[in-house]
Short mmCIF file of C-alpha atoms in Angstrom, two decimals:
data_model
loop_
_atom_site.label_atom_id
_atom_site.label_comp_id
_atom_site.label_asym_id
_atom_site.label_seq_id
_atom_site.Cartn_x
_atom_site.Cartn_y
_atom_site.Cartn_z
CA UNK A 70 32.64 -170.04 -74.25
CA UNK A 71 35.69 -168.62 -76.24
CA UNK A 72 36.91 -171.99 -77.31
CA UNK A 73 33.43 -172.51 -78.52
CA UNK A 74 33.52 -169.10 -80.50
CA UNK A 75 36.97 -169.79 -81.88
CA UNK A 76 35.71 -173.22 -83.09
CA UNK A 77 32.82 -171.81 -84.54
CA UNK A 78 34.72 -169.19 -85.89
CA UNK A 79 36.38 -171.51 -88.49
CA UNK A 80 33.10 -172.81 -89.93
CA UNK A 81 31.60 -169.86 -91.02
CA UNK A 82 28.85 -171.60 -92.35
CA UNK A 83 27.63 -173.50 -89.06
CA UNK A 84 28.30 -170.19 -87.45
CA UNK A 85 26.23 -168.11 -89.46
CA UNK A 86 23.49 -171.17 -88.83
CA UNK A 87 23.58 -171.36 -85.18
CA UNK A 88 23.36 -167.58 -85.47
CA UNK A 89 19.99 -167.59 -86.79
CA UNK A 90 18.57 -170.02 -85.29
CA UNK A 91 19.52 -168.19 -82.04
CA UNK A 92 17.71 -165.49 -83.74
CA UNK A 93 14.99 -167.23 -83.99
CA UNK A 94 14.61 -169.16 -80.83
CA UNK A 95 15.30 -165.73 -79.10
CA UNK A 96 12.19 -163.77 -81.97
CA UNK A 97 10.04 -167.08 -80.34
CA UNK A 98 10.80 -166.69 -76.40
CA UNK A 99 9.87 -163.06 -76.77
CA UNK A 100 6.52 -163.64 -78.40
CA UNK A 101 5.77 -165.99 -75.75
CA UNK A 102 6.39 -163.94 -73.04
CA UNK A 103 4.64 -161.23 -74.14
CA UNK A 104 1.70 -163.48 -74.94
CA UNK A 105 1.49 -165.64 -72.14
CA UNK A 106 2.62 -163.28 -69.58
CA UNK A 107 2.11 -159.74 -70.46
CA UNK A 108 -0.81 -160.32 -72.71
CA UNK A 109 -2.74 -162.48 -70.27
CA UNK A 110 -1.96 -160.59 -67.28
CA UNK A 111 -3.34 -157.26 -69.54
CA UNK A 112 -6.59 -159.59 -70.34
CA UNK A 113 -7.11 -160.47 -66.35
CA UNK A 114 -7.31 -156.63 -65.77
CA UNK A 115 -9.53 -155.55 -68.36
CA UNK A 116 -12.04 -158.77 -67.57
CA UNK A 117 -12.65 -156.61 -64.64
CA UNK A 118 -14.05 -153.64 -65.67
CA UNK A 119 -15.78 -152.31 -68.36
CA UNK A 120 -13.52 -151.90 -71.17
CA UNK A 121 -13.68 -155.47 -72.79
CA UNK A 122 -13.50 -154.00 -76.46
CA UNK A 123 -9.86 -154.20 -76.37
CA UNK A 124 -9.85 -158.29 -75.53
CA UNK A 125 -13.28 -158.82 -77.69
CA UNK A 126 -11.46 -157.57 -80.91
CA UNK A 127 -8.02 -158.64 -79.67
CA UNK A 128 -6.33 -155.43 -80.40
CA UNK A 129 -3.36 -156.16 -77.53
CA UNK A 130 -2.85 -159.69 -79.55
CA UNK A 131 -2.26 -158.11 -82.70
CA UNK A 132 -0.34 -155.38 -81.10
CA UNK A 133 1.73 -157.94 -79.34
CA UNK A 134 3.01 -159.54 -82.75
CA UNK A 135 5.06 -156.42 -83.72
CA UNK A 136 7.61 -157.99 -80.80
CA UNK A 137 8.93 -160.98 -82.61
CA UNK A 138 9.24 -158.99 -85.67
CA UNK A 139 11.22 -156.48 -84.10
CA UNK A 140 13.59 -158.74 -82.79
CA UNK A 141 13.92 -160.54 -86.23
CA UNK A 142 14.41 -157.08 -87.59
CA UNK A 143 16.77 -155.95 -85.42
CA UNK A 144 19.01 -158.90 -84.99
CA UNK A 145 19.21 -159.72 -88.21
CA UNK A 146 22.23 -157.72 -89.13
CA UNK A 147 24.20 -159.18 -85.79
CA UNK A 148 24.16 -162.23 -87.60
CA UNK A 149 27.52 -162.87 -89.09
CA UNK A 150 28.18 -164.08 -92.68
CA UNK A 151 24.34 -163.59 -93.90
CA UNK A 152 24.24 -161.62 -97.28
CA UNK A 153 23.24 -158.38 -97.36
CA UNK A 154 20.17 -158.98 -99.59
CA UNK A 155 18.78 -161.86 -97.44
CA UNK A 156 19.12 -158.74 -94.60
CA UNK A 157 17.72 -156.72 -96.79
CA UNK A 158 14.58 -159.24 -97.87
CA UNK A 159 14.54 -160.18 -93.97
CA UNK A 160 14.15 -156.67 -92.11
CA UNK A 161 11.82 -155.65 -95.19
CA UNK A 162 9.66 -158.57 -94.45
CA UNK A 163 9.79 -157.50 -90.72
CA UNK A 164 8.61 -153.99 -92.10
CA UNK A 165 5.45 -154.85 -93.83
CA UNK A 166 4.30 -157.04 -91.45
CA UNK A 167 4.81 -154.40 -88.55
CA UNK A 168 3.10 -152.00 -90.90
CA UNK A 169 0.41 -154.84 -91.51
CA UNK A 170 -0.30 -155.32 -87.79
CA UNK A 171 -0.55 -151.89 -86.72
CA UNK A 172 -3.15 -151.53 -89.70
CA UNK A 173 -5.14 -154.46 -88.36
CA UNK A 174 -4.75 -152.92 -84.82
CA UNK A 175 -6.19 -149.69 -85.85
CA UNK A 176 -8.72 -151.20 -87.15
CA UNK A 177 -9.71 -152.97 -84.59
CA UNK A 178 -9.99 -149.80 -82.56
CA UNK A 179 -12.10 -148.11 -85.32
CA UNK A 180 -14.42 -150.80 -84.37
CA UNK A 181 -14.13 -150.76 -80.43
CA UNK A 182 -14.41 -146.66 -81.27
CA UNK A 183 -18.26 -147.93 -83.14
CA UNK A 184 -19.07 -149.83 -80.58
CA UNK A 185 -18.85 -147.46 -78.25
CA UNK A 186 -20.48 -144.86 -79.79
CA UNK A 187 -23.35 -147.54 -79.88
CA UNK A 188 -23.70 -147.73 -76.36
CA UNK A 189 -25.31 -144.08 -76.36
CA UNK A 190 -29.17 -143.40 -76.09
CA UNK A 191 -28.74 -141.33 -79.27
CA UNK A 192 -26.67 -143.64 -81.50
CA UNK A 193 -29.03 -144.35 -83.75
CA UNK A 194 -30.37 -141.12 -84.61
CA UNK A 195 -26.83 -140.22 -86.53
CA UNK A 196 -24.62 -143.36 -86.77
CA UNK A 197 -20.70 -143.40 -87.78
CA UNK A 198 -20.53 -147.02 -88.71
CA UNK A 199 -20.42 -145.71 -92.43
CA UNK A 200 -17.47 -142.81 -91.90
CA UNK A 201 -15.09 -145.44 -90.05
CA UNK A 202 -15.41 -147.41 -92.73
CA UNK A 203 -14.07 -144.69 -95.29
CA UNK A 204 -11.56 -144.60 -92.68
CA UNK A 205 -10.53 -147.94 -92.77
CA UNK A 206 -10.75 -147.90 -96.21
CA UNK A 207 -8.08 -144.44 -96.45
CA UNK A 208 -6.10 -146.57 -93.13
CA UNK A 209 -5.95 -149.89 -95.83
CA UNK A 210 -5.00 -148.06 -98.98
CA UNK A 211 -2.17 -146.05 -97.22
CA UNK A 212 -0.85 -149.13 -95.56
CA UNK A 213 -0.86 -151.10 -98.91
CA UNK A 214 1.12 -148.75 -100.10
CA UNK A 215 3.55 -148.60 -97.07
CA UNK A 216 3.89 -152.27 -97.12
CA UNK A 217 4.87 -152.14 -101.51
CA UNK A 218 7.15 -149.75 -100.47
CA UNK A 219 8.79 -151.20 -97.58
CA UNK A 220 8.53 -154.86 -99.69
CA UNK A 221 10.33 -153.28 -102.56
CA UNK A 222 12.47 -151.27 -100.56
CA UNK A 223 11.78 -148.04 -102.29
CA UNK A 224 10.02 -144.28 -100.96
CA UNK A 225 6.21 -144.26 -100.98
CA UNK A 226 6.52 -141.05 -102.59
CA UNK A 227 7.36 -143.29 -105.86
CA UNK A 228 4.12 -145.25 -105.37
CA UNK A 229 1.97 -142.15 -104.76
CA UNK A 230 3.40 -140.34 -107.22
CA UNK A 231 1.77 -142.98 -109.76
CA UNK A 232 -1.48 -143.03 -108.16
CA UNK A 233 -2.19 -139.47 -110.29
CA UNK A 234 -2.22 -141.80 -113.62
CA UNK A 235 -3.75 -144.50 -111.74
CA UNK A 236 -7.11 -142.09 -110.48
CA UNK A 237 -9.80 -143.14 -113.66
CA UNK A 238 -9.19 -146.56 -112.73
CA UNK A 239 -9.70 -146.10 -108.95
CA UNK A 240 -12.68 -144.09 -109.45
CA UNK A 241 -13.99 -146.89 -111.74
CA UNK A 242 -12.96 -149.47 -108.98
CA UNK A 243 -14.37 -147.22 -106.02
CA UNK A 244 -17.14 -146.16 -108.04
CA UNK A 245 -20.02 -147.61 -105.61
CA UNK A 246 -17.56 -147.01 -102.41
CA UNK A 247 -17.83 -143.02 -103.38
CA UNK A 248 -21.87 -143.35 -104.16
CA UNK A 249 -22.29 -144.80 -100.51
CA UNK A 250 -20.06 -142.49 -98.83
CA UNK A 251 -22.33 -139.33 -100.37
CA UNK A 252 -25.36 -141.56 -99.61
CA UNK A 253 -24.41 -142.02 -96.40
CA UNK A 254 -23.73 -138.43 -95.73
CA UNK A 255 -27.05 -137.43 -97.37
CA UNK A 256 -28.71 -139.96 -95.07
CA UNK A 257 -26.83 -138.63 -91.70
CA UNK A 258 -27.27 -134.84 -92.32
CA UNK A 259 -31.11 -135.01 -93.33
CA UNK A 260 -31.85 -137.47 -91.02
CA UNK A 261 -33.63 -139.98 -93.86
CA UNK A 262 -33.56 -143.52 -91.72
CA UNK A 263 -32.39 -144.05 -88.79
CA UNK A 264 -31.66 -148.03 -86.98
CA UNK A 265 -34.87 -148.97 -85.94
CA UNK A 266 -37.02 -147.23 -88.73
CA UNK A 267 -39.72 -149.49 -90.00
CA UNK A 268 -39.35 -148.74 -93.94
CA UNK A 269 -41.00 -150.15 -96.81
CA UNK A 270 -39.27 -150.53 -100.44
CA UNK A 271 -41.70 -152.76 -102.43
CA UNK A 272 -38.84 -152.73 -106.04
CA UNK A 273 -36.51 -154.89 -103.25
CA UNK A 274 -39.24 -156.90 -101.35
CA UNK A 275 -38.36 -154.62 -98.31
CA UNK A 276 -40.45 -154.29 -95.31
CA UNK A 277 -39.44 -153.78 -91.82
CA UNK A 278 -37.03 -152.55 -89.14
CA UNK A 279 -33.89 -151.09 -89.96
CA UNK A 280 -31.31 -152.92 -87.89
CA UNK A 281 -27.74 -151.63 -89.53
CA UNK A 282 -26.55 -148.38 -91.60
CA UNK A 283 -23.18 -149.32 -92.99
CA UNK A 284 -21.53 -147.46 -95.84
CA UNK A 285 -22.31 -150.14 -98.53
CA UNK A 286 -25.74 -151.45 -97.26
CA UNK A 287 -28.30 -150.79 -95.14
CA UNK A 288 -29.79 -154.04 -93.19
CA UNK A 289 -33.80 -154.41 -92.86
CA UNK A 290 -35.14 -157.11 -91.25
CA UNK A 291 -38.70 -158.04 -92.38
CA UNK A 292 -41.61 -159.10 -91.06
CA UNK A 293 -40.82 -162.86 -92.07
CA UNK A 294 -37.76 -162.88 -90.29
CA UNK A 295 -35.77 -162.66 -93.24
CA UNK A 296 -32.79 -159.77 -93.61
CA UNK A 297 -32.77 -157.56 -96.92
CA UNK A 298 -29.31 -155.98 -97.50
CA UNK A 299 -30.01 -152.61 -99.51
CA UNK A 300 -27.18 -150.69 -101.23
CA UNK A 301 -26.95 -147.32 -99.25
CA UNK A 302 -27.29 -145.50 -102.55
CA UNK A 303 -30.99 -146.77 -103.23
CA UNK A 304 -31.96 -144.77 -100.34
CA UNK A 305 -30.90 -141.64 -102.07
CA UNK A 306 -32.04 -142.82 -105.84
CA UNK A 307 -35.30 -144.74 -105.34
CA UNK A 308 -37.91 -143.70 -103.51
CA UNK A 309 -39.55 -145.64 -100.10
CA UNK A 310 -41.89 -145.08 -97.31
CA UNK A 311 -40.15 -144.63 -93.94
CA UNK A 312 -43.24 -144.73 -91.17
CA UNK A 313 -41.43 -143.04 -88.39
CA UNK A 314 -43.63 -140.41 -88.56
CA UNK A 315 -46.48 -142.93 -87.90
CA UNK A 316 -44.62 -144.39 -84.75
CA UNK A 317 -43.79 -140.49 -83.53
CA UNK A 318 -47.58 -139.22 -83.85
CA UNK A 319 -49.19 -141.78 -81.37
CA UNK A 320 -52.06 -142.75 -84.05
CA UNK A 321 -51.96 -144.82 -87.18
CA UNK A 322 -54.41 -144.35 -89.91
CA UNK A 323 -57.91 -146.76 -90.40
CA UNK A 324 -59.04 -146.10 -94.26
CA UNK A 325 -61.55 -148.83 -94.70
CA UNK A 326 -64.70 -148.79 -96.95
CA UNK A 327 -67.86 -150.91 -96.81
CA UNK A 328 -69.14 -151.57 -99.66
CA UNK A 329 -73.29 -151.38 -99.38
CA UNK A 330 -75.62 -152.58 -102.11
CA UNK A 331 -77.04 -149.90 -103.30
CA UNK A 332 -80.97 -151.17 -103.77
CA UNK A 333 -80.75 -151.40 -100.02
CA UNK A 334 -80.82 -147.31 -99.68
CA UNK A 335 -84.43 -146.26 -99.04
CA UNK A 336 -86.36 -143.51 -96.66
CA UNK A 337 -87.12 -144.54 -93.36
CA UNK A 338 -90.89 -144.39 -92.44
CA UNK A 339 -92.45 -143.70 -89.03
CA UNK A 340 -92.19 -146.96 -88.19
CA UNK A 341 -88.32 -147.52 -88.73
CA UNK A 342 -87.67 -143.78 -87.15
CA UNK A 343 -88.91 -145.24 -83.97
CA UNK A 344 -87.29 -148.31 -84.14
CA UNK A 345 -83.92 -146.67 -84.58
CA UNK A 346 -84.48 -144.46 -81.33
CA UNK A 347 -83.39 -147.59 -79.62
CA UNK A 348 -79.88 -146.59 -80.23
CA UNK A 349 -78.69 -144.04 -77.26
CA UNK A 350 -76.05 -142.64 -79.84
CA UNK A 351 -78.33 -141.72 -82.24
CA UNK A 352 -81.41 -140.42 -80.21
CA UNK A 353 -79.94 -137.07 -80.06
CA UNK A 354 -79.64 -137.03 -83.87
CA UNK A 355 -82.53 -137.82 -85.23
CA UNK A 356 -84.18 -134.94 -82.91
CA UNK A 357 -82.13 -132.82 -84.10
CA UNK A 358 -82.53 -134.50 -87.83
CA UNK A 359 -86.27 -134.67 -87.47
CA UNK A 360 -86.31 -131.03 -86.55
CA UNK A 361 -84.41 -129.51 -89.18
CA UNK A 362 -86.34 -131.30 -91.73
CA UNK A 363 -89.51 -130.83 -90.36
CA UNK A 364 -88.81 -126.96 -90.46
CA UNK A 365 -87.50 -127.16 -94.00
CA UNK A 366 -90.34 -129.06 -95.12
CA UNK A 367 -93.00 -126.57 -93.38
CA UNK A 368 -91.46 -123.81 -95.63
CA UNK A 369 -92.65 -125.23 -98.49
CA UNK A 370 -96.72 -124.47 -97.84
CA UNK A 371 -98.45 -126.60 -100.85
CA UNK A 372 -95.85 -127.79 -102.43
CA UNK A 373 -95.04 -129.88 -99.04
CA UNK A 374 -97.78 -131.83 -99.70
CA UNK A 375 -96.23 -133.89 -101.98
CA UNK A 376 -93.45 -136.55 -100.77
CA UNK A 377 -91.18 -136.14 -103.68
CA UNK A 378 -90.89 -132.12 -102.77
CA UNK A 379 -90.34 -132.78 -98.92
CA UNK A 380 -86.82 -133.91 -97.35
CA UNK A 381 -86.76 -136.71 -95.36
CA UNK A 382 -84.57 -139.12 -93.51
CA UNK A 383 -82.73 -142.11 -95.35
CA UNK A 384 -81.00 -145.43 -94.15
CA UNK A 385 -77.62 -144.45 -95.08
CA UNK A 386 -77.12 -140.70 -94.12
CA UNK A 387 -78.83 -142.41 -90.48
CA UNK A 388 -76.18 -145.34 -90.84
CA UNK A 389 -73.07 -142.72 -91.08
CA UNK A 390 -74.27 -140.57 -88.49
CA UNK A 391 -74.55 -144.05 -86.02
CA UNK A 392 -71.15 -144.80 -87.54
CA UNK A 393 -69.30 -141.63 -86.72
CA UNK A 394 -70.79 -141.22 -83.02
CA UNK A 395 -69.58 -144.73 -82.53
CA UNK A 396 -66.01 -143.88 -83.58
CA UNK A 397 -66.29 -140.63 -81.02
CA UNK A 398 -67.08 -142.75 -78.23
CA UNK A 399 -64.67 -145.59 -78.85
CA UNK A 400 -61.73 -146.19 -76.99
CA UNK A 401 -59.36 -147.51 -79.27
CA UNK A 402 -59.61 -144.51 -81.55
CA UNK A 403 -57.55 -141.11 -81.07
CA UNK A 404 -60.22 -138.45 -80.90
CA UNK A 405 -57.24 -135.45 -81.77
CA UNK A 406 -56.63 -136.62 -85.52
CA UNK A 407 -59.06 -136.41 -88.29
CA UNK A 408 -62.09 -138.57 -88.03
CA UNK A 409 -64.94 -138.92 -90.79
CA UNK A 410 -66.69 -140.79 -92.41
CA UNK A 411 -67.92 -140.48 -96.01
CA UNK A 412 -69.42 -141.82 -99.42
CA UNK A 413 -67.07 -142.19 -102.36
CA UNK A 414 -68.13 -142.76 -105.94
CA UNK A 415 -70.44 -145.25 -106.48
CA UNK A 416 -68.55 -148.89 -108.51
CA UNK A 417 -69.90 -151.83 -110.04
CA UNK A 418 -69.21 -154.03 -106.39
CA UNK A 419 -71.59 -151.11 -104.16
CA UNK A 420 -71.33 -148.02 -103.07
CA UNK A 421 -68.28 -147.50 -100.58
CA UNK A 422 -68.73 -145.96 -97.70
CA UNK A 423 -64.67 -145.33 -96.15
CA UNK A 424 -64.50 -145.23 -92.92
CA UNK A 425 -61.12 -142.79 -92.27
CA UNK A 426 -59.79 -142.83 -88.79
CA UNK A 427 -56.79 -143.00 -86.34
CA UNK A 428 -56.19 -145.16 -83.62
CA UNK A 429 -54.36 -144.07 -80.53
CA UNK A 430 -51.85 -146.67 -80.51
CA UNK A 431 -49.29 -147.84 -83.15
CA UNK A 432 -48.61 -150.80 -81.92
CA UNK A 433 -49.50 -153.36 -84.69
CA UNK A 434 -51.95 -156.53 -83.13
CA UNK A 435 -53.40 -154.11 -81.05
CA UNK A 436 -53.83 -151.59 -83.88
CA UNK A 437 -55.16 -154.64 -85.98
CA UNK A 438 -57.53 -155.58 -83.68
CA UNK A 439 -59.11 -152.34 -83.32
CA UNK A 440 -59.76 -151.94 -86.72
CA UNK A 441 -61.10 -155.43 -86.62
CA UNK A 442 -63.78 -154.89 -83.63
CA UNK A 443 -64.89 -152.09 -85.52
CA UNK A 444 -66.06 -153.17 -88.97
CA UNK A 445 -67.05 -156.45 -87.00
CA UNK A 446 -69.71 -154.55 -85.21
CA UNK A 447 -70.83 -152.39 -88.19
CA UNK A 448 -70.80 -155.37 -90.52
CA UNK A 449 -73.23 -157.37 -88.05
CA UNK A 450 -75.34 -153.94 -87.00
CA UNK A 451 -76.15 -153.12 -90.81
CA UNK A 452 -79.52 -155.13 -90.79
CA UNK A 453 -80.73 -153.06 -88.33
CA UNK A 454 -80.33 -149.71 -90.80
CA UNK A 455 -81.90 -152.05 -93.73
CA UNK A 456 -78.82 -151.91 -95.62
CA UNK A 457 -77.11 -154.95 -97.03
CA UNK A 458 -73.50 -155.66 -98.17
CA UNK A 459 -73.16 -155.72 -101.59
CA UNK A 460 -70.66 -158.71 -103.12
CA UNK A 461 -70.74 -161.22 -105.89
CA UNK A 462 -72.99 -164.02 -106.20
CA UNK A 463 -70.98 -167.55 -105.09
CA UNK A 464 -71.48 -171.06 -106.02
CA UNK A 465 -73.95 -171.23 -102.90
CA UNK A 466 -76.00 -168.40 -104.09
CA UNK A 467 -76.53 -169.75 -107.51
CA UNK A 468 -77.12 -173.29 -106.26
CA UNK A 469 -79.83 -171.62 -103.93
CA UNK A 470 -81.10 -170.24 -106.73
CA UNK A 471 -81.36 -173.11 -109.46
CA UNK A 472 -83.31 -174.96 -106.56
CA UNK A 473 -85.51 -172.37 -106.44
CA UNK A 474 -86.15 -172.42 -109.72
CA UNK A 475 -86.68 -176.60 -109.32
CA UNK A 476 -89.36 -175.90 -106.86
CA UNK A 477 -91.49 -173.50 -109.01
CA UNK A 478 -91.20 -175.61 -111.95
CA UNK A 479 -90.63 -174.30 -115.25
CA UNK A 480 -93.83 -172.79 -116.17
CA UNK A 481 -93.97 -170.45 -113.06
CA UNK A 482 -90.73 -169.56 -114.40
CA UNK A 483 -91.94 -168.79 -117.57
CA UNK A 484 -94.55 -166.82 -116.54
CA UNK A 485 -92.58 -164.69 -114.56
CA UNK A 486 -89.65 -164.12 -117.43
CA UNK A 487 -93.36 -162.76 -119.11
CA UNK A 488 -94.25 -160.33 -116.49
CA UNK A 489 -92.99 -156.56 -116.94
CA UNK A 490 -89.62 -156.09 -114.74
CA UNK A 491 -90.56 -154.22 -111.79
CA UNK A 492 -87.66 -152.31 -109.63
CA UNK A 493 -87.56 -153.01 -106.10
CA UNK A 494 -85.13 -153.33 -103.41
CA UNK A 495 -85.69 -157.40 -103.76
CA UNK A 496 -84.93 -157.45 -107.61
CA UNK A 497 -81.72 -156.36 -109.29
CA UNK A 498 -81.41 -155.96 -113.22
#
């Protein structure tokens, strides 16, 4: 070998050449040992036991690059008759991509460290996706600033010492990075959304689960299938309907009217009293109805005598006493939350009558479904109360009529338009 070195010796050119490229051949058989030895045989033990984050994210591969760069680093001043300033450019080079891995690496742990974390039952009742991202964000900046450094070959104190002039413009560029990170705080501490939420926010067509809190955006899937990516910040600025409170109760809410045609409503004579016994859940109120009134209206000596000065029993107040008794007894409806049922003002399309209820499930088809057996059945037992349904006349109901009409022939028509209008519960005005 000395002859060699004395030969090479007097070409200092084609010495300082076979110099690096022994450099880098050597920078290359290290990287592939550590890769396809060290690496693999690293890989073959974690495959057995639970700690795959490391191999998923490939935090060992990036960590195994820093190798090769050392090597290049380091053996770059052995190598004889290279300039200093390609030295210097080389083992700065080898500097900020060493800082530049290790960045990547610890980033990659942040995100083993999330994962994790998600494994808990509790995870998503205070997630930390959102802080590890402000640290990855601090981990970025400082290594940017590491790597100028290292590139230019100058202290970091220099760089950071410019950042003071520099902070308008990176709280203009971070603007919405520091409005997430307070949102996100805001959200964590008082416990606003959590994943799995279902949330409505109608101003960004949002309605569904919550299946991410990250520090920019929060991810809701919706009912459609479709994913809605809200900035965190909204949740702090806008308002929205979280229904976790629904799911938590055990009960979600039926407020339902029917809307009754009002020239239905009448009293109910002896006749339709004892019809109406039929029903086992009202026999025990109208005893008790018939009583009460018949002992009010026995109080009133002469004056009884009249109709108009006596109380009796009507249609509808006999309707929402069958409809409440029915909601007691039913099994789809939670008999510990409020349960009524009432008249609201009367409207141009009937008088409502809102059924307001809980069932005791919040499951949605089954919740629909209840709520759907329910107004089927009072829908198709009105008749039976007299009362009708009040809605607008269709293009069947005036084609019914104009045949009508065609059948009495116009002067029964006319004869009619010259008879006094008489009210009934047949004629409306």
């Amino acid at each position: 070998m000395t002859p060699w070195l004395e030969w090479l010796r007097t070409y200092p050119e084609l010495q300082t050449l076979v110099a690096c490229v022994a450099l880098i051949a050597t920078a290359w058989l290290a990287n592939w040992i550590v890769k396809r030895i060290l690496v693999r045989g690293l890989y073959r033990i974690l495959r057995h036991t639970r700690e795959t984050g490391l191999q998923d994210f490939g935090i060992i591969r990036r960590l195994s690059n820093i190798v090769p760069a050392l090597v290049l680093s380091v053996g770059v001043t052995a190598v004889p008759g290279l300039p200093d300033a390609a030295v210097t450019v080389v083992r700065n080079v080898c500097g900020g991509f060493i800082v530049l891995t290790i960045a990547l690496a610890l980033g990659a742990l942040l995100d083993i460290i999330n994962l994790a974390y998600q494994r808990r039952t509790d995870a998503h009742l205070h997630p930390i996706k959102g802080y590890l991202q402000v640290i990855k964000i601090v981990l970025y900046a400082i290594a940017t600033i590491l790597i100028i450094a290292t590139l230019i070959d100058r202290s970091p104190l220099i760089l950071l010492s410019g950042l003071g002039a520099m902070a308008a413009v990176l709280m203009l560029i971070f603007q919405d990075t520091i409005l997430s990170l307070v949102a996100s705080v805001q959200i964590s501490s008082n416990d606003i959304v959590r994943v799995g939420d279902w949330i409505e926010m109608p101003q960004l067509n949002a309605d569904g689960d919550v299946i991410d809190i990250a520090l920019h955006t929060v991810k809701v899937q919706n009912w459609d299938k479709t994913i809605t990516n809200i900035p965190t910040k909204r949740f702090i600025s806008d308002s929205f309907k979280n229904w976790r409170g629904m799911q938590q109760s055990g009960g979600r809410r039926i407020k339902r009217s029917l809307y009754l045609d009002q020239h239905s409503v009448h009293f109910l004579d002896a006749e339709e009293r004892k019809r109406l016994h039929r029903f086992s859940l009202l026999e025990d109120y109208l005893v008790t109805k018939s009583q009460e009134i018949d002992d009010w209206n026995a109080r009133l000596a002469e004056r009884g005598r009249e109709p108009v000065n006596t109380r009796r029993v009507t249609n509808i107040g006999t309707f929402r006493a069958y409809v409440e008794h029915y909601l007691r007894n039913h099994q789809g409806i939670h008999q510990g939350m409020t349960l009524m049922v009432r008249q609201l003002s009367p409207t141009a399309d009937g008088l409502p009558l809102e059924i307001y209820c809980f069932t005791n499930t919040v499951a949605w088809t089954q919740y629909e479904a209840i709520q759907s057996d329910i107004f089927d059945h009072l829908l198709a037992i009105l008749p039976e109360f007299g009362l009708r349904v009040f809605q607008h006349p269709s293009g069947a109901d005036m084609r019914h009529w104009g045949e009508s009409i065609t059948q009495r022939g116009a002067p029964a028509l006319a004869q009619e338009q010259e008879r006094p209008f008489e009210a009934g519960p047949d004629r409306t005005a």
